[in-house]
Amino acid sequence: MKASKYYHTIVIGTGCAGYNAADRLYGLGVRNIAIVTEGRLMGTSRNTGSDKQTYYKLSLCGADGDSVRELADTLYAGGGVMGEHALAEAAYSTRCFMRLVELGVPFPANEFGEYAGYKTDHDPRTRATSAGPLTSKYMTEALERSVRDKGIPVLDGLLAIKILTGADGVNGLSCVDVHTGEPAVFACRNVILCTGGPAGIYKNTVYPESQHGSTGLAVDAGAALSNMEEWQYGIASTAFRWNLSGTYQQVLPRYISVDPKGREREFLYEALGPKAPDMVFLKGYQWPFDTRKAEGSSQVDLLVAFEIKRGNRVYLDFTANPQGLDDRFGALGSEAYDYLKRSGALFGTPIERLQKMNSGAIELYAAHGIDLWREPLEIAVCAQHCNGGVCVDADWQTSVRGLFAAGEAAGTFGVYRPGGSALNSTQVGSLRAAERIAREAQLSCEEQNEPKEMPEYCLPDIRYGKPNAAELLDNLRADMSKHADFDRDTAGMKALFERVDGLCRDFAKTVSVRGPEDAAAYFRLYDAAITARATLSAMICSAETIGTHGSAFVDRRPGSGTGARTTRTLTVHDRGTVRSFISPVSAMPDPELWFETLLERSRKTAEARGKKPRPQQ
Ligand SMILES: Cc1cc2nc3c(=O)[nH]c(=O)nc-3n(C[C@H](O)[C@H](O)[C@H](O)COP(=O)(O)OP(=O)(O)OC[C@H]3O[C@@H](n4cnc5c(N)ncnc54)[C@H](O)[C@@H]3O)c2cc1C
């Protein structure tokens, strides 16, 4: 099938990153563009949130100092981070944040315009802010309004299945209609992949159900991946997917395990004794599992997962006090005691304390049909964010020319990241990609010109018959959660790698769906399989060279325990085989900062373009 239409640049995805990429391209003068999305209302940004969903930015208030370089150092200190990403994400922080403010995202400020901050995890300052529990939704909606006002086409209901490449890099994109399986092929010179995190590879996940991820698109096009072993996992409810951080833990609910015969136990107290309530309290602001806290609050994650792995179901019960508390608040450590005292919540049951401290947290569950006053809440330790992703350069271009990745699809983080920095990254990466594309479009004057030859694509033969794609996907996800989540076992991962590799190789022979209307399910399984294979490869490589993630963590770095990780794990594909290896990260750049030199440089660039510098819209 020959491409029917040419766009200079196609953005895939309608989350914070995708909308911003399109909006910025337009503002920079690149107008022959379109957004392709499998579902305008799908994805993480629009459908997720948390107790206080955080946006991380440069400090913009008060008397405490902060600087671009200090913020860059914080991001770099997460370990496994490239210097150019840390610096760009810091340097663009204010510009991106203020643009969201201008677009109407309700970040709170005082009467003089200071955006007060609070401290988040891995944050040495108070750089975090929030527009409430649904910050990313407000961001998406504000950016969508801006895109709609500009008349940028959004091609809704199309699943991108293949990035087409020629000798010069990207030359097209192939899609299928998610309802009919009807193919559509477009010619383009650039694709910005804003497909979000690879949520579809885990069973235990707190990503919204509408988020699948499409990292496999980049793998298939030949792009390298970075740090695919680095994820964030934490305790979340499963019937309605929501992170149980903040007050959900600080009110000290009971953790109960129920075996297949219906017998109930308070397993945290059994394992941790009287310090159990204090560990639960700490989970409030130490939400993600952290190997370094495996002897501290992360014991809670390990114990929850252990119960589930032995076949029990685990719940949070807010209706009664946990063992070890039994109304004796004096048995609490000073941190938990003082917090509850200052909050006026040294009384009653967990649900009564939650009502006092954060009644919205109860209403949220009620809105999803769960009554925390009466029923226990089923939980698991769930994947929440992939710190790794598609490997990109300083302009967020992948190793394939014309293919860019931004937002969670891009791999710009490493081992740790400050809470909220993912949302900053959705804005910075998409802007950097748009700027690079706009620069090249201006130099080549090719934006409106169709390529001489339109690319062609032929859909692979899909087997129709007794469907097995859904079952294969369920099995893959369950296996990934069993062997390759926050508590990993290397032998299990190696065996799973062989099985997933087999599925990838024999995909066409193994997988069948009912008919063309299930083509989207077929391609989503393919994407999940090649993404899981790459993830396992990175995890095995990292386990064997750096240390196994989880309770059995053994740090094998030379001089281990002394500072941030200075390497990252790269994963490459070559003729059907996948290989991961450890590579040093780049140092923090030391670029020109002399004003007169930068002014001269800016004049020369404008002259070369034959124009005066154009103000940003
Ligand atoms: C519970 C939870 C809480 C979080 N809290 C925070 C927080 O407090 N602070 C923070 O910084 N981050 C947080 N995050 C992470 C953050 O929300 C995400 O990293 C971010 O929203 C991702 O935005 P994105 O634009 O990259 O992708 P998404 O918003 O996921 O958008 C991806 C888009 O791509 C589309 N798409 C995917 N594949 C295809 C395809 N093949 N064809 C067509 N369309 C496709 C999807 O439908 C969707 O529209 C949280 C995440 C979760 C799950």
XYZ file of C-alpha atoms and ligand atoms in Angstrom:
670
model
C 0.000 0.000 0.000
C 1.419 3.374 -1.030
C 1.363 6.381 1.319
C -1.713 8.474 0.617
C -0.658 11.716 2.272
C 2.512 13.553 3.252
C 3.129 15.359 6.538
C 6.505 16.871 7.301
C 6.343 15.602 10.897
C 3.987 13.186 12.599
C 3.671 13.150 16.383
C 2.399 9.894 17.898
C 0.401 10.280 21.122
C -2.016 12.667 22.811
C -0.484 12.906 26.285
C 1.458 15.851 27.763
C 4.446 15.154 25.516
C 2.570 14.604 22.239
C 0.388 17.693 22.464
C 3.347 19.831 23.479
C 5.463 18.536 20.581
C 2.787 19.496 18.040
C 2.045 22.824 19.713
C 5.720 23.773 19.788
C 6.343 22.700 16.170
C 3.522 24.960 15.062
C 4.849 27.832 17.175
C 8.274 27.395 15.565
C 6.765 27.623 12.077
C 6.495 23.935 11.110
C 2.869 23.702 10.004
C 2.587 20.584 7.839
C 2.117 18.305 10.824
C -0.388 15.858 12.309
C -0.889 13.935 15.547
C -1.707 10.229 15.330
C -3.316 8.608 18.368
C -4.855 5.245 19.117
C -7.323 7.138 21.309
C -7.441 10.859 22.068
C -8.589 10.179 25.631
C -6.151 7.338 26.297
C -2.707 7.335 27.908
C -1.173 8.057 31.304
C -1.181 11.859 31.397
C -4.911 12.193 30.941
C -5.989 9.269 33.086
C -3.713 9.156 36.078
C -3.041 11.102 39.226
C -2.030 10.706 42.840
C -2.558 12.139 46.283
C -0.707 15.299 45.190
C 0.536 14.803 41.639
C 3.863 16.535 41.421
C 5.610 18.726 38.843
C 9.322 19.308 39.482
C 10.822 22.632 38.456
C 13.473 25.185 39.290
C 12.633 27.064 42.528
C 10.606 30.179 41.755
C 9.914 31.696 45.153
C 11.316 32.882 48.432
C 14.857 33.698 49.443
C 16.466 30.289 49.137
C 18.832 30.204 46.188
C 18.634 27.768 43.307
C 20.262 27.640 39.885
C 20.066 25.800 36.593
C 23.320 24.032 37.369
C 22.149 22.968 40.844
C 18.960 21.493 39.409
C 20.975 19.774 36.674
C 23.256 18.317 39.356
C 20.232 16.943 41.226
C 18.937 15.244 38.081
C 22.405 13.927 37.239
C 22.836 12.581 40.772
C 20.006 10.120 40.062
C 22.705 7.955 38.468
C 22.840 6.569 34.933
C 21.814 9.991 33.567
C 23.536 11.675 30.607
C 24.918 15.143 31.391
C 23.248 16.789 28.385
C 19.801 15.541 29.443
C 20.240 16.720 33.025
C 21.368 20.174 31.870
C 18.651 20.636 29.213
C 15.897 19.443 31.561
C 17.108 21.991 34.118
C 17.713 24.859 31.686
C 14.286 24.550 30.006
C 12.448 24.016 33.290
C 11.245 27.582 33.883
C 10.294 28.171 30.245
C 8.208 24.979 30.117
C 6.594 25.499 33.505
C 5.642 29.103 32.727
C 4.161 28.079 29.393
C 1.817 25.707 31.260
C 0.921 28.512 33.659
C 0.143 30.760 30.675
C -2.008 28.034 29.153
C -4.079 27.940 32.330
C -2.790 24.989 34.380
C -3.762 26.040 37.949
C -0.419 25.828 39.757
C -0.819 27.785 43.029
C 1.032 31.110 43.419
C 0.889 33.879 45.998
C -0.433 37.374 45.296
C 2.990 38.491 44.010
C 3.392 35.581 41.597
C 5.698 33.332 43.618
C 5.208 29.618 42.963
C 5.819 28.073 46.368
C 7.286 24.600 46.411
C 7.474 21.559 48.649
C 10.009 18.785 49.009
C 9.533 15.587 47.025
C 11.556 12.363 46.944
C 15.234 12.717 45.860
C 14.888 16.496 46.113
C 17.476 18.423 48.156
C 15.378 21.612 47.922
C 11.648 22.396 47.754
C 11.275 22.465 43.984
C 8.055 20.466 43.684
C 4.678 21.953 42.892
C 1.290 20.516 42.054
C -2.029 21.574 40.592
C -3.724 18.928 42.768
C -4.304 15.190 42.338
C -4.806 15.541 38.555
C -1.903 17.757 37.468
C -1.090 15.735 34.339
C -4.755 15.742 33.257
C -4.914 19.536 33.518
C -1.657 19.790 31.567
C -3.024 17.533 28.809
C -6.279 19.446 28.565
C -4.559 22.844 28.455
C -2.135 21.704 25.753
C -4.963 20.078 23.813
C -6.894 23.371 23.781
C -3.836 25.109 22.399
C -3.419 22.463 19.670
C -7.096 22.609 18.775
C -7.028 26.440 18.528
C -4.267 26.115 15.942
C -6.228 23.629 13.858
C -3.519 20.939 14.010
C -5.103 17.693 12.737
C -5.486 14.881 15.286
C -5.938 11.542 13.508
C -7.864 9.688 16.204
C -8.336 5.900 16.410
C -5.167 5.004 14.500
C -2.629 2.670 16.075
C 0.879 3.293 14.717
C 2.366 -0.119 13.922
C 5.515 0.560 11.920
C 7.920 3.464 11.457
C 9.068 3.294 7.853
C 12.704 4.037 7.104
C 14.868 4.410 4.011
C 18.520 5.231 3.388
C 18.071 8.735 4.902
C 16.174 7.650 7.984
C 12.445 8.026 8.612
C 10.237 8.309 5.511
C 6.792 7.245 6.688
C 4.447 5.772 9.245
C 2.075 2.867 8.930
C -1.055 2.540 11.089
C -4.190 0.451 11.474
C -7.656 1.622 12.440
C -8.214 0.345 16.005
C -11.791 -0.717 15.249
C -11.650 -2.139 11.723
C -7.988 -3.034 11.205
C -8.046 -0.954 8.005
C -4.441 0.113 7.186
C -3.306 3.707 6.598
C 0.152 4.751 5.371
C 1.618 8.282 5.541
C 4.802 9.752 4.166
C 6.789 11.949 6.566
C 10.338 13.124 7.245
C 10.152 12.979 11.036
C 8.260 11.084 13.698
C 8.162 12.210 17.338
C 7.341 9.168 19.423
C 5.317 10.360 22.439
C 3.758 7.000 23.182
C 4.378 7.033 26.952
C 5.741 4.278 29.179
C 5.674 0.583 28.197
C 2.800 -0.105 30.586
C 1.567 -3.168 28.728
C 4.332 -5.529 29.823
C 3.242 -5.969 33.470
C 0.238 -7.520 35.189
C 0.781 -5.599 38.426
C 0.667 -2.029 37.236
C -0.827 1.266 38.303
C -0.668 2.749 34.808
C -4.205 3.464 33.581
C -5.748 0.584 31.648
C -5.846 2.680 28.487
C -2.048 2.987 28.434
C -0.138 0.269 26.548
C 3.028 1.981 25.319
C 4.786 1.431 22.012
C 8.493 1.299 22.767
C 8.630 -1.660 20.352
C 7.992 0.735 17.442
C 11.394 2.304 18.059
C 13.068 -1.087 18.581
C 11.635 -2.301 15.286
C 12.932 0.811 13.514
C 16.447 0.038 14.812
C 16.704 2.531 17.685
C 18.774 1.707 20.779
C 17.243 1.715 24.283
C 18.671 3.075 27.517
C 18.267 1.882 31.138
C 15.255 -0.354 30.462
C 15.899 -2.087 33.793
C 15.176 1.080 35.764
C 11.521 1.300 36.833
C 9.560 2.708 39.743
C 7.294 0.306 41.646
C 5.102 0.927 44.670
C 1.965 -0.044 46.541
C -1.258 0.659 44.649
C -4.857 -0.500 44.627
C -5.693 -2.889 41.806
C -9.504 -2.760 41.251
C -9.218 0.984 40.736
C -5.596 1.727 39.851
C -4.290 4.415 42.212
C -1.055 4.973 44.136
C -1.426 4.524 47.869
C 1.020 7.173 49.001
C 0.717 10.148 51.359
C -2.173 10.131 53.791
C -3.378 6.683 52.676
C -0.344 5.347 54.578
C 0.082 8.072 57.184
C -3.299 7.258 58.752
C -1.843 3.783 59.505
C -4.247 1.266 57.920
C -4.129 -2.474 58.700
C -2.271 -4.596 56.137
C -4.049 -7.947 55.900
C -3.288 -11.075 53.917
C -6.087 -13.532 53.107
C -5.189 -17.082 52.085
C -7.219 -19.157 49.575
C -9.225 -20.586 52.527
C -10.238 -17.082 53.629
C -7.969 -16.990 56.718
C -6.796 -13.494 57.561
C -3.449 -12.418 59.037
C -1.751 -9.134 59.889
C 1.491 -10.152 58.257
C 3.388 -6.880 58.776
C 3.102 -7.201 62.542
C 4.219 -10.841 62.362
C 7.364 -9.841 60.474
C 8.192 -6.406 61.861
C 6.679 -6.453 65.341
C 5.889 -3.144 67.077
C 7.794 -1.070 64.475
C 5.266 -2.114 61.765
C 3.052 1.031 62.105
C 6.131 3.284 61.814
C 7.216 1.546 58.589
C 3.710 2.024 57.180
C 3.834 5.706 58.126
C 7.138 6.153 56.255
C 5.591 4.610 53.114
C 3.533 7.811 52.883
C 6.482 9.791 51.561
C 8.864 6.948 50.707
C 6.384 5.488 48.244
C 8.509 3.872 45.508
C 10.328 0.658 46.378
C 13.974 1.512 47.000
C 16.686 -1.108 47.280
C 18.543 1.187 49.688
C 15.545 1.038 52.038
C 15.211 -2.761 51.882
C 15.942 -2.801 55.634
C 13.624 0.179 56.224
C 10.246 1.158 54.804
C 10.711 -0.880 51.613
C 10.315 -3.999 53.766
C 6.599 -3.260 53.463
C 6.744 -3.687 49.637
C 8.775 -6.878 49.983
C 6.382 -8.383 52.516
C 3.305 -7.482 50.427
C 4.857 -9.054 47.327
C 5.905 -12.150 49.268
C 2.317 -12.755 50.409
C 1.003 -12.375 46.848
C 3.690 -14.625 45.376
C 2.669 -17.384 47.821
C -0.916 -17.238 46.557
C -2.567 -14.933 49.107
C -4.448 -11.698 48.441
C -3.407 -8.555 50.279
C -5.662 -5.693 51.403
C -5.502 -2.381 53.237
C -8.214 -2.146 55.862
C -9.050 1.361 57.061
C -11.873 0.314 59.399
C -9.741 -0.778 62.387
C -6.356 0.017 63.901
C -3.407 -2.265 63.096
C -1.831 -4.591 65.597
C 0.857 -2.699 67.482
C -1.228 0.463 67.608
C -4.455 -0.611 69.323
C -5.150 3.001 70.417
C -1.744 3.226 72.051
C -0.349 6.049 69.938
C 2.443 6.411 72.477
C 3.983 3.253 70.996
C 4.646 5.128 67.747
C 8.029 6.592 66.851
C 8.351 10.361 67.250
C 8.044 11.153 63.499
C 4.669 9.452 63.067
C 3.428 10.598 66.476
C 4.317 14.283 65.908
C 2.811 14.267 62.413
C -0.496 12.849 63.590
C -0.522 15.156 66.593
C 0.080 18.283 64.459
C -2.638 17.093 62.090
C -5.081 16.748 64.990
C -5.410 13.052 64.165
C -4.291 11.208 67.297
C -7.622 9.457 67.630
C -9.986 6.834 66.282
C -9.586 4.434 63.380
C -7.623 4.883 60.129
C -10.753 5.856 58.194
C -11.676 8.465 60.818
C -8.171 9.905 60.599
C -8.369 9.902 56.788
C -11.699 11.717 56.983
C -10.040 14.363 59.164
C -6.792 14.714 57.203
C -7.857 14.168 53.578
C -11.555 13.487 53.025
C -11.048 13.794 49.244
C -9.038 10.564 49.401
C -12.170 8.718 50.572
C -14.409 10.448 48.021
C -12.052 9.469 45.205
C -12.585 5.761 45.941
C -16.310 6.287 46.481
C -16.466 7.789 42.973
C -15.070 4.485 41.704
C -17.549 2.355 43.674
C -15.234 1.511 46.608
C -16.424 2.391 50.122
C -13.371 2.632 52.377
C -15.653 3.000 55.441
C -16.803 -0.600 54.897
C -14.606 -2.649 52.594
C -10.905 -3.529 52.471
C -8.916 -2.363 49.466
C -6.998 -4.958 47.439
C -3.391 -3.937 46.713
C -0.207 -5.084 44.958
C 3.277 -3.672 44.385
C 2.778 -2.145 40.949
C 4.896 -0.720 38.133
C 4.338 3.023 37.892
C 7.008 4.547 35.685
C 9.846 3.465 33.419
C 12.916 5.604 34.043
C 14.560 4.176 30.924
C 13.287 4.164 27.362
C 14.356 4.966 23.841
C 17.922 6.260 23.758
C 18.025 9.900 22.610
C 20.697 12.545 22.009
C 20.755 16.119 23.291
C 17.914 17.025 20.855
C 15.879 13.946 21.825
C 16.644 12.352 18.441
C 17.086 8.575 18.529
C 19.831 6.638 16.779
C 17.510 6.570 13.708
C 17.623 9.830 11.733
C 14.266 11.647 11.833
C 12.939 9.545 14.713
C 12.614 11.474 17.968
C 11.234 10.280 21.310
C 9.914 12.467 24.138
C 8.059 12.085 27.415
C 8.098 8.717 29.129
C 8.917 6.942 25.858
C 12.388 8.540 25.969
C 15.099 7.144 28.232
C 16.528 10.197 29.964
C 16.445 9.043 33.580
C 18.474 6.450 35.429
C 18.281 4.822 38.849
C 16.519 7.599 40.788
C 14.694 10.736 39.755
C 13.077 13.470 41.840
C 9.303 12.960 42.066
C 7.648 15.165 39.437
C 10.593 15.265 37.048
C 8.759 12.969 34.597
C 6.223 15.697 33.890
C 8.979 18.290 33.395
C 10.615 15.867 30.981
C 7.438 15.523 28.862
C 7.664 19.263 28.176
C 11.403 19.667 27.747
C 12.005 16.660 25.487
C 9.147 17.518 23.152
C 10.336 21.143 22.905
C 13.937 20.125 22.205
C 12.759 17.762 19.449
C 10.514 20.451 17.936
C 13.373 22.978 17.946
C 15.721 20.581 16.167
C 13.105 19.692 13.546
C 12.243 23.371 12.997
C 15.940 24.285 12.543
C 16.390 21.593 9.909
C 13.112 22.445 8.168
C 14.202 26.084 7.845
C 17.557 25.126 6.368
C 16.182 22.590 3.867
C 12.969 24.452 2.855
C 11.414 21.013 2.308
C 8.450 21.235 4.652
C 5.696 21.448 2.068
C 7.377 19.318 -0.623
C 6.195 15.780 -0.954
C 9.079 13.337 -1.306
C 9.766 12.266 -4.906
C 8.834 8.731 -4.019
C 6.063 7.975 -1.561
C 6.895 5.035 0.772
C 4.985 1.763 0.600
C 4.053 -0.739 3.290
C 2.454 -4.148 3.146
C 0.665 -5.411 6.287
C 2.101 -8.733 7.495
C -0.097 -11.807 7.047
C -2.093 -12.118 10.262
C -3.411 -15.582 11.172
C -7.167 -15.601 11.662
C -8.775 -18.413 13.651
C -9.132 -19.426 17.298
C -7.886 -16.287 19.065
C -4.968 -16.602 21.513
C -3.512 -13.062 21.558
C -5.296 -12.038 24.805
C -4.176 -15.184 26.635
C -0.577 -14.818 25.435
C -0.539 -11.202 26.607
C -1.954 -12.138 30.039
C 0.696 -14.840 30.450
C 3.499 -12.511 29.401
C 2.360 -9.852 31.877
C 1.965 -12.331 34.740
C 5.448 -13.760 34.074
C 7.001 -10.289 33.962
C 5.372 -9.395 37.313
C 6.563 -12.689 38.793
C 10.219 -12.649 37.713
C 11.101 -9.158 36.533
C 9.408 -6.616 38.757
C 10.927 -4.776 41.718
C 12.181 -8.015 43.324
C 13.967 -9.889 40.541
C 15.300 -13.375 40.211
C 17.998 -13.729 37.574
C 17.402 -17.419 36.805
C 13.676 -16.745 36.358
C 14.411 -13.768 34.109
C 16.770 -15.835 31.934
C 14.185 -18.594 31.466
C 11.529 -15.990 30.694
C 13.833 -14.261 28.200
C 14.100 -17.535 26.236
C 10.295 -17.927 26.170
C 9.683 -14.319 25.098
C 12.446 -14.514 22.497
C 10.725 -17.621 21.108
C 7.410 -15.755 20.927
C 9.063 -12.838 19.080
C 10.752 -15.154 16.563
C 7.702 -17.328 15.874
C 5.164 -14.558 16.257
C 3.433 -14.974 12.902
C 3.168 -18.767 13.377
C 2.070 -18.638 17.036
C -0.439 -15.794 17.321
C -3.932 -15.702 15.908
C -6.891 -13.335 16.243
C -10.532 -13.557 15.187
C -10.358 -11.178 12.241
C -9.205 -7.750 11.034
C -11.202 -6.056 13.834
C -8.617 -7.504 16.268
C -5.572 -6.278 14.346
C -4.842 -3.711 17.099
C -4.676 -6.500 19.724
C -2.304 -8.433 17.455
C 0.115 -5.483 17.082
C -0.114 -4.532 20.775
C 0.969 -8.054 21.718
C 3.862 -7.838 19.243
C 4.930 -4.531 20.780
C 4.673 -5.897 24.327
C 6.710 -8.986 23.389
C 9.627 -7.138 21.818
C 9.584 -4.519 24.590
C 9.567 -7.229 27.295
C 12.441 -9.024 25.538
C 14.520 -5.824 25.497
C 13.612 -5.081 29.130
C 14.638 -8.579 30.247
C 17.889 -8.284 28.335
C 18.713 -5.003 30.137
C 17.668 -6.430 33.521
C 19.808 -9.543 33.124
C 22.804 -7.494 31.983
C 22.407 -5.120 34.893
C 21.904 -7.956 37.408
C 25.097 -9.659 36.249
C 27.282 -6.557 36.148
C 25.894 -4.051 38.633
C 23.654 -6.006 40.988
C 20.258 -7.638 41.200
C 17.409 -5.274 41.814
C 15.293 -5.984 44.894
C 15.806 -7.625 48.246
C 18.800 -9.644 47.050
C 20.575 -6.531 45.777
C 24.312 -6.967 45.523
C 26.129 -3.885 44.341
C 28.937 -4.995 42.036
C 30.078 -1.561 40.972
C 33.747 -0.858 41.648
C 33.745 1.259 44.806
C 30.080 0.404 45.301
C 28.038 2.557 47.585
C 30.140 5.612 46.806
C 27.966 8.002 44.878
C 25.719 7.859 41.832
C 25.930 5.258 39.122
C 28.165 6.573 36.324
C 27.093 4.053 33.688
C 23.906 3.192 31.860
C 22.627 0.017 30.261
C 22.223 0.188 26.495
C 20.165 -2.360 24.556
C 20.564 -2.793 20.813
C 18.974 -5.098 18.266
C 20.810 -6.604 15.359
C 19.188 -8.936 12.816
C 16.688 -10.344 15.276
C 19.058 -10.682 18.226
C 19.096 -8.422 21.251
C 22.170 -7.429 23.214
C 22.643 -5.245 26.300
C 25.864 -3.755 27.616
C 27.074 -1.200 30.135
C 28.277 2.144 28.828
C 29.632 5.219 30.652
C 27.331 8.228 30.953
C 28.506 11.574 29.582
C 29.750 14.282 31.923
C 27.780 17.438 32.641
C 28.444 19.793 29.675
C 30.342 22.999 30.320
C 28.872 25.215 27.591
C 29.516 28.873 26.708
C 27.980 31.287 29.203
C 29.563 34.586 28.123
C 26.681 36.844 27.116
C 28.492 38.759 24.318
C 29.548 35.519 22.658
C 26.012 34.129 22.783
C 24.593 37.368 21.369
C 27.031 37.220 18.451
C 26.195 33.567 17.869
C 22.486 34.351 17.825
C 23.035 37.181 15.272
C 24.999 34.884 12.979
C 22.341 32.166 13.151
C 19.657 34.688 12.236
C 21.755 35.960 9.301
C 22.299 32.428 8.016
C 18.533 31.980 8.016
C 18.156 35.349 6.284
C 15.796 36.489 9.022
C 15.690 38.291 12.314
C 15.298 35.993 15.320
C 11.597 35.103 15.487
C 9.882 35.453 18.844
C 8.283 32.263 20.188
C 4.510 32.142 20.118
C -0.218 6.500 39.061
C 0.799 7.406 38.449
C 1.186 8.559 39.117
C 2.146 9.402 38.560
N 2.517 10.522 39.251
C 3.453 11.329 38.721
C 3.844 12.522 39.411
O 3.325 12.836 40.495
N 4.798 13.302 38.822
C 5.397 12.984 37.630
O 6.254 13.727 37.160
N 5.022 11.868 36.958
C 4.073 11.053 37.469
N 3.708 9.930 36.778
C 4.314 9.689 35.457
C 3.715 10.628 34.391
O 2.327 10.779 34.622
C 3.952 10.066 32.985
O 5.328 9.780 32.828
C 3.540 11.059 31.899
O 2.197 11.468 32.084
C 3.703 10.422 30.509
O 3.292 11.351 29.541
P 3.535 11.041 27.996
O 2.953 12.167 27.240
O 4.949 10.690 27.771
O 2.704 9.689 27.707
P 1.146 9.374 27.890
O 0.447 10.419 28.626
O 1.069 7.982 28.417
O 0.597 9.396 26.404
C 0.890 8.374 25.478
C -0.011 8.570 24.274
O 0.425 7.766 23.188
C -0.673 7.040 22.648
N -0.116 5.862 21.979
C 0.681 4.911 22.526
N 1.044 4.025 21.581
C 0.472 4.422 20.406
C 0.487 3.924 19.079
N 1.187 2.840 18.749
N -0.239 4.558 18.133
C -0.966 5.666 18.439
N -1.005 6.190 19.697
C -0.280 5.582 20.654
C -1.534 6.782 23.889
O -2.839 6.409 23.576
C -1.453 8.160 24.555
O -2.313 9.079 23.915
C 2.730 9.082 37.309
C 2.328 7.942 36.623
C 1.374 7.106 37.178
C 0.941 5.878 36.419
